[in-house]
Amino acid sequence: DQQVKQNSPSLSVQEGRISILNCDYTNSMFDYFLWYKKYPAEGPTFLISISSIKDKNEDGRFTVFLNKSAKHLSLHIVPSQPGDSAVYFCAASGPGSSNTGKLIFGQGTTLQVKP
Amino acid sequence: GAGVSQTPSNKVTEKGKYVELRCDPISGHTALYWYRQSLGQGPEFLIYFQGTGAADDSGLPNDRFFAVRPEGSVSTLKIQRTERGDSAVYLCASNNRGRADTQYFGPGTRLTVL
C-alpha cells in the first residue's frame, strides 16, 4: 500500500523553464511534507518543506504547494538549471505514522534539465 | 559542521554472512533513523532511535535485522544470515527533535549480497 505516490518516473525540461514535480498521498493524517533531492551515490539532500497548516512555501527558486483536499502537493522550480538534474523525492510524516517523525517516501521523479 | 557519516560506503558479502553498518549522526542530534532504499524506489523506514532507545522498530523486515545506539550517538545496523534480497542502499538520518523536523541524511552504505 503506497501511501505517497509520485506517478511520473521522469521529467525533462529546458533550462530556464519551469519544472513541476507532483506527489499524491492517501493518509489524511500526514501533517508535514518534505522534498528531497538526490544525486547518484549521495544521500538525499533536504530541499524544502511545508506544514499542513500552510498551502504554500517558497525558498528562492523552489516553491511547494499543498492541496489538502486533493491530498496533492507539487514542487515548482523556476527557473530550472542544469544543476537541478537529480532524483526528487516527496516525503510525508504525521501522527498517523506513529508520531515518531518517520518519513514515508514516494518512488521519486528523475528530473533532467537540458541546457 | 560535519554531516551524517556512514561506513563503509560499500559492502559486498556472501549469502548467509553477518554484516554491520555504522552511522555517525550530526553531533548533538538526539533522533536517529535508518532507512533502506532498493533500486528504483524511495527510502523505506526501518527503525527510529530517540537517544539510546529504539522508539519505533516497526520497519525492520524480520528478526535478522537489529540496530543499537548504546551511547545515544553512533548507531550500528546489524544484519544476520544475509540474503540476496537484503541488497540495497542503507541510509541513516538524524535530527534534533524527531517529529515534524527536517531529517539530514548520510551518503548511505551500498550493501551487495552475492
PDB file of N, CA, C and O in Angstrom, chain B residues 54-92:
ATOM      1  N   ALA B  54      15.311   2.400  21.049  1.00  0.00           N
ATOM      2  CA  ALA B  54      14.600   2.272  19.776  1.00  0.00           C
ATOM      3  C   ALA B  54      13.131   2.591  20.025  1.00  0.00           C
ATOM      4  O   ALA B  54      12.396   1.766  20.571  1.00  0.00           O
ATOM      5  N   ALA B  55      12.704   3.783  19.611  1.00  0.00           N
ATOM      6  CA  ALA B  55      11.338   4.214  19.872  1.00  0.00           C
ATOM      7  C   ALA B  55      10.351   3.611  18.887  1.00  0.00           C
ATOM      8  O   ALA B  55       9.154   3.519  19.174  1.00  0.00           O
ATOM      9  N   ASP B  56      10.831   3.203  17.734  1.00  0.00           N
ATOM     10  CA  ASP B  56       9.945   2.618  16.716  1.00  0.00           C
ATOM     11  C   ASP B  56      10.790   1.730  15.814  1.00  0.00           C
ATOM     12  O   ASP B  56      11.632   2.231  15.095  1.00  0.00           O
ATOM     13  N   ASP B  57      10.570   0.423  15.919  1.00  0.00           N
ATOM     14  CA  ASP B  57      11.305  -0.506  15.049  1.00  0.00           C
ATOM     15  C   ASP B  57      10.356  -1.234  14.108  1.00  0.00           C
ATOM     16  O   ASP B  57      10.655  -2.335  13.637  1.00  0.00           O
ATOM     17  N   SER B  58       9.232  -0.608  13.840  1.00  0.00           N
ATOM     18  CA  SER B  58       8.186  -1.265  13.053  1.00  0.00           C
ATOM     19  C   SER B  58       8.578  -1.540  11.609  1.00  0.00           C
ATOM     20  O   SER B  58       7.934  -2.338  10.938  1.00  0.00           O
ATOM     21  N   GLY B  59       9.631  -0.884  11.131  1.00  0.00           N
ATOM     22  CA  GLY B  59      10.038  -1.080   9.748  1.00  0.00           C
ATOM     23  C   GLY B  59      11.046  -2.189   9.533  1.00  0.00           C
ATOM     24  O   GLY B  59      11.343  -2.539   8.394  1.00  0.00           O
ATOM     25  N   LEU B  60      11.586  -2.750  10.596  1.00  0.00           N
ATOM     26  CA  LEU B  60      12.545  -3.845  10.429  1.00  0.00           C
ATOM     27  C   LEU B  60      11.827  -5.030   9.788  1.00  0.00           C
ATOM     28  O   LEU B  60      10.793  -5.484  10.291  1.00  0.00           O
ATOM     29  N   PRO B  61      12.362  -5.558   8.683  1.00  0.00           N
ATOM     30  CA  PRO B  61      11.610  -6.572   7.931  1.00  0.00           C
ATOM     31  C   PRO B  61      11.447  -7.908   8.643  1.00  0.00           C
ATOM     32  O   PRO B  61      10.455  -8.586   8.439  1.00  0.00           O
ATOM     33  N   ASN B  62      12.414  -8.289   9.453  1.00  0.00           N
ATOM     34  CA  ASN B  62      12.333  -9.568  10.176  1.00  0.00           C
ATOM     35  C   ASN B  62      13.393  -9.573  11.271  1.00  0.00           C
ATOM     36  O   ASN B  62      14.125  -8.600  11.447  1.00  0.00           O
ATOM     37  N   ASP B  63      13.472 -10.671  12.004  1.00  0.00           N
ATOM     38  CA  ASP B  63      14.365 -10.701  13.166  1.00  0.00           C
ATOM     39  C   ASP B  63      15.834 -10.884  12.792  1.00  0.00           C
ATOM     40  O   ASP B  63      16.692 -10.991  13.678  1.00  0.00           O
ATOM     41  N   ARG B  64      16.161 -10.920  11.523  1.00  0.00           N
ATOM     42  CA  ARG B  64      17.578 -10.931  11.132  1.00  0.00           C
ATOM     43  C   ARG B  64      18.188  -9.545  11.243  1.00  0.00           C
ATOM     44  O   ARG B  64      19.402  -9.391  11.242  1.00  0.00           O
ATOM     45  N   PHE B  65      17.316  -8.540  11.317  1.00  0.00           N
ATOM     46  CA  PHE B  65      17.763  -7.158  11.380  1.00  0.00           C
ATOM     47  C   PHE B  65      17.670  -6.650  12.818  1.00  0.00           C
ATOM     48  O   PHE B  65      16.655  -6.835  13.500  1.00  0.00           O
ATOM     49  N   PHE B  66      18.740  -5.963  13.236  1.00  0.00           N
ATOM     50  CA  PHE B  66      18.781  -5.424  14.593  1.00  0.00           C
ATOM     51  C   PHE B  66      19.639  -4.168  14.575  1.00  0.00           C
ATOM     52  O   PHE B  66      20.580  -4.067  13.798  1.00  0.00           O
ATOM     53  N   ALA B  67      19.313  -3.193  15.398  1.00  0.00           N
ATOM     54  CA  ALA B  67      20.117  -1.977  15.455  1.00  0.00           C
ATOM     55  C   ALA B  67      20.285  -1.551  16.899  1.00  0.00           C
ATOM     56  O   ALA B  67      19.416  -1.793  17.737  1.00  0.00           O
ATOM     57  N   VAL B  68      21.433  -0.912  17.172  1.00  0.00           N
ATOM     58  CA  VAL B  68      21.729  -0.438  18.515  1.00  0.00           C
ATOM     59  C   VAL B  68      22.262   0.980  18.445  1.00  0.00           C
ATOM     60  O   VAL B  68      22.815   1.414  17.422  1.00  0.00           O
ATOM     61  N   ARG B  69      22.146   1.661  19.589  1.00  0.00           N
ATOM     62  CA  ARG B  69      22.703   3.014  19.721  1.00  0.00           C
ATOM     63  C   ARG B  69      23.049   3.191  21.202  1.00  0.00           C
ATOM     64  O   ARG B  69      22.407   3.943  21.913  1.00  0.00           O
ATOM     65  N   PRO B  70      24.055   2.491  21.662  1.00  0.00           N
ATOM     66  CA  PRO B  70      24.290   2.325  23.105  1.00  0.00           C
ATOM     67  C   PRO B  70      24.574   3.612  23.878  1.00  0.00           C
ATOM     68  O   PRO B  70      24.240   3.700  25.059  1.00  0.00           O
ATOM     69  N   GLU B  71      25.174   4.611  23.228  1.00  0.00           N
ATOM     70  CA  GLU B  71      25.509   5.833  23.950  1.00  0.00           C
ATOM     71  C   GLU B  71      24.745   7.035  23.419  1.00  0.00           C
ATOM     72  O   GLU B  71      25.099   8.177  23.735  1.00  0.00           O
ATOM     73  N   GLY B  72      23.750   6.783  22.615  1.00  0.00           N
ATOM     74  CA  GLY B  72      22.921   7.873  22.127  1.00  0.00           C
ATOM     75  C   GLY B  72      23.533   8.684  21.014  1.00  0.00           C
ATOM     76  O   GLY B  72      23.029   9.759  20.676  1.00  0.00           O
ATOM     77  N   SER B  73      24.619   8.159  20.426  1.00  0.00           N
ATOM     78  CA  SER B  73      25.244   8.876  19.317  1.00  0.00           C
ATOM     79  C   SER B  73      25.368   7.932  18.117  1.00  0.00           C
ATOM     80  O   SER B  73      24.421   7.792  17.362  1.00  0.00           O
ATOM     81  N   VAL B  74      26.496   7.231  18.013  1.00  0.00           N
ATOM     82  CA  VAL B  74      26.718   6.307  16.907  1.00  0.00           C
ATOM     83  C   VAL B  74      25.710   5.156  16.971  1.00  0.00           C
ATOM     84  O   VAL B  74      25.340   4.678  18.048  1.00  0.00           O
ATOM     85  N   SER B  75      25.281   4.732  15.793  1.00  0.00           N
ATOM     86  CA  SER B  75      24.365   3.590  15.712  1.00  0.00           C
ATOM     87  C   SER B  75      24.936   2.549  14.767  1.00  0.00           C
ATOM     88  O   SER B  75      25.645   2.882  13.800  1.00  0.00           O
ATOM     89  N   THR B  76      24.641   1.284  15.056  1.00  0.00           N
ATOM     90  CA  THR B  76      25.058   0.185  14.197  1.00  0.00           C
ATOM     91  C   THR B  76      23.833  -0.628  13.807  1.00  0.00           C
ATOM     92  O   THR B  76      23.041  -1.027  14.665  1.00  0.00           O
ATOM     93  N   LEU B  77      23.689  -0.844  12.518  1.00  0.00           N
ATOM     94  CA  LEU B  77      22.644  -1.713  11.991  1.00  0.00           C
ATOM     95  C   LEU B  77      23.284  -3.071  11.718  1.00  0.00           C
ATOM     96  O   LEU B  77      24.302  -3.147  11.036  1.00  0.00           O
ATOM     97  N   LYS B  78      22.692  -4.110  12.267  1.00  0.00           N
ATOM     98  CA  LYS B  78      23.271  -5.444  12.165  1.00  0.00           C
ATOM     99  C   LYS B  78      22.321  -6.353  11.391  1.00  0.00           C
ATOM    100  O   LYS B  78      21.115  -6.375  11.692  1.00  0.00           O
ATOM    101  N   ILE B  79      22.872  -7.072  10.437  1.00  0.00           N
ATOM    102  CA  ILE B  79      22.056  -7.998   9.638  1.00  0.00           C
ATOM    103  C   ILE B  79      22.679  -9.380   9.724  1.00  0.00           C
ATOM    104  O   ILE B  79      23.836  -9.575   9.341  1.00  0.00           O
ATOM    105  N   GLN B  80      21.912 -10.326  10.216  1.00  0.00           N
ATOM    106  CA  GLN B  80      22.392 -11.705  10.338  1.00  0.00           C
ATOM    107  C   GLN B  80      21.927 -12.524   9.133  1.00  0.00           C
ATOM    108  O   GLN B  80      20.899 -12.233   8.530  1.00  0.00           O
ATOM    109  N   ARG B  81      22.691 -13.546   8.806  1.00  0.00           N
ATOM    110  CA  ARG B  81      22.308 -14.507   7.759  1.00  0.00           C
ATOM    111  C   ARG B  81      21.779 -13.774   6.534  1.00  0.00           C
ATOM    112  O   ARG B  81      20.642 -13.967   6.099  1.00  0.00           O
ATOM    113  N   THR B  82      22.625 -12.922   5.980  1.00  0.00           N
ATOM    114  CA  THR B  82      22.196 -12.069   4.873  1.00  0.00           C
ATOM    115  C   THR B  82      21.645 -12.882   3.717  1.00  0.00           C
ATOM    116  O   THR B  82      22.096 -14.009   3.433  1.00  0.00           O
ATOM    117  N   GLU B  83      20.674 -12.272   3.048  1.00  0.00           N
ATOM    118  CA  GLU B  83      20.045 -12.870   1.868  1.00  0.00           C
ATOM    119  C   GLU B  83      20.214 -11.907   0.692  1.00  0.00           C
ATOM    120  O   GLU B  83      20.434 -10.706   0.883  1.00  0.00           O
ATOM    121  N   ARG B  84      20.100 -12.441  -0.523  1.00  0.00           N
ATOM    122  CA  ARG B  84      20.297 -11.601  -1.707  1.00  0.00           C
ATOM    123  C   ARG B  84      19.303 -10.440  -1.724  1.00  0.00           C
ATOM    124  O   ARG B  84      19.615  -9.341  -2.170  1.00  0.00           O
ATOM    125  N   GLY B  85      18.115 -10.674  -1.196  1.00  0.00           N
ATOM    126  CA  GLY B  85      17.102  -9.621  -1.143  1.00  0.00           C
ATOM    127  C   GLY B  85      17.435  -8.479  -0.197  1.00  0.00           C
ATOM    128  O   GLY B  85      16.749  -7.449  -0.215  1.00  0.00           O
ATOM    129  N   ASP B  86      18.476  -8.633   0.624  1.00  0.00           N
ATOM    130  CA  ASP B  86      18.894  -7.553   1.518  1.00  0.00           C
ATOM    131  C   ASP B  86      19.735  -6.520   0.777  1.00  0.00           C
ATOM    132  O   ASP B  86      20.040  -5.460   1.329  1.00  0.00           O
ATOM    133  N   SER B  87      20.127  -6.825  -0.448  1.00  0.00           N
ATOM    134  CA  SER B  87      20.951  -5.897  -1.226  1.00  0.00           C
ATOM    135  C   SER B  87      20.173  -4.604  -1.455  1.00  0.00           C
ATOM    136  O   SER B  87      19.059  -4.616  -1.977  1.00  0.00           O
ATOM    137  N   ALA B  88      20.775  -3.498  -1.053  1.00  0.00           N
ATOM    138  CA  ALA B  88      20.123  -2.182  -1.129  1.00  0.00           C
ATOM    139  C   ALA B  88      21.115  -1.141  -0.626  1.00  0.00           C
ATOM    140  O   ALA B  88      22.216  -1.478  -0.188  1.00  0.00           O
ATOM    141  N   VAL B  89      20.701   0.115  -0.695  1.00  0.00           N
ATOM    142  CA  VAL B  89      21.457   1.186  -0.044  1.00  0.00           C
ATOM    143  C   VAL B  89      20.808   1.449   1.310  1.00  0.00           C
ATOM    144  O   VAL B  89      19.599   1.691   1.382  1.00  0.00           O
ATOM    145  N   TYR B  90      21.598   1.393   2.366  1.00  0.00           N
ATOM    146  CA  TYR B  90      21.100   1.635   3.713  1.00  0.00           C
ATOM    147  C   TYR B  90      21.477   3.065   4.107  1.00  0.00           C
ATOM    148  O   TYR B  90      22.651   3.419   4.147  1.00  0.00           O
ATOM    149  N   LEU B  91      20.448   3.852   4.386  1.00  0.00           N
ATOM    150  CA  LEU B  91      20.620   5.275   4.688  1.00  0.00           C
ATOM    151  C   LEU B  91      20.356   5.544   6.155  1.00  0.00           C
ATOM    152  O   LEU B  91      19.458   4.958   6.762  1.00  0.00           O
ATOM    153  N   CYS B  92      21.130   6.463   6.693  1.00  0.00           N
ATOM    154  CA  CYS B  92      20.952   6.893   8.070  1.00  0.00           C
ATOM    155  C   CYS B  92      20.628   8.391   8.039  1.00  0.00           C
ATOM    156  O   CYS B  92      21.151   9.126   7.184  1.00  0.00           O
TER     157      CYS B  92
END
